[in-house]
């Protein structure tokens, strides 16, 4: 079975930040916004909405690189990679040197107050869909194989070309 990834259709993003909120909440002990607020939990989202040109915005997601630069840059072994290629941070080992943040070519590692953080894919729902993807109201975030993503892009390109004729 081919590995699924989070992909972005930038043209669909309206910058609503629903993905950020869903990500942050999914990483709380409470698992829901109301419970997290009542418990005083502080959670970090592991996806960012960044400004593009002409007022547009788009999510920045971890690409879960095969040869992850964030993992290679970590001097303590806090940034690790599972056998399935998912990279994650062991907060107990992180010294807050931010090497992972500096080395990530996609800007997908963030700086907390004392430790780094990044997408760890520990937010899958019962159907195996990441919280950020489930929360996106426009379908800008999708969870599919690379082959499925490429085919979807091709379909959209053909549809645009056909409409232009």
PDB file of C-alpha atoms in Angstrom, residues 51-57:
ATOM      1  CA  UNK A  51       0.685  34.745   3.553  1.00  0.00           C
ATOM      2  CA  UNK A  52       1.367  34.404  -0.162  1.00  0.00           C
ATOM      3  CA  UNK A  53       1.123  37.083  -2.824  1.00  0.00           C
ATOM      4  CA  UNK A  54      -1.968  39.225  -3.573  1.00  0.00           C
ATOM      5  CA  UNK A  55      -3.516  38.636  -0.147  1.00  0.00           C
ATOM      6  CA  UNK A  56      -3.753  34.887  -0.581  1.00  0.00           C
ATOM      7  CA  UNK A  57      -2.778  32.438   2.161  1.00  0.00           C
TER       8      UNK A  57
END
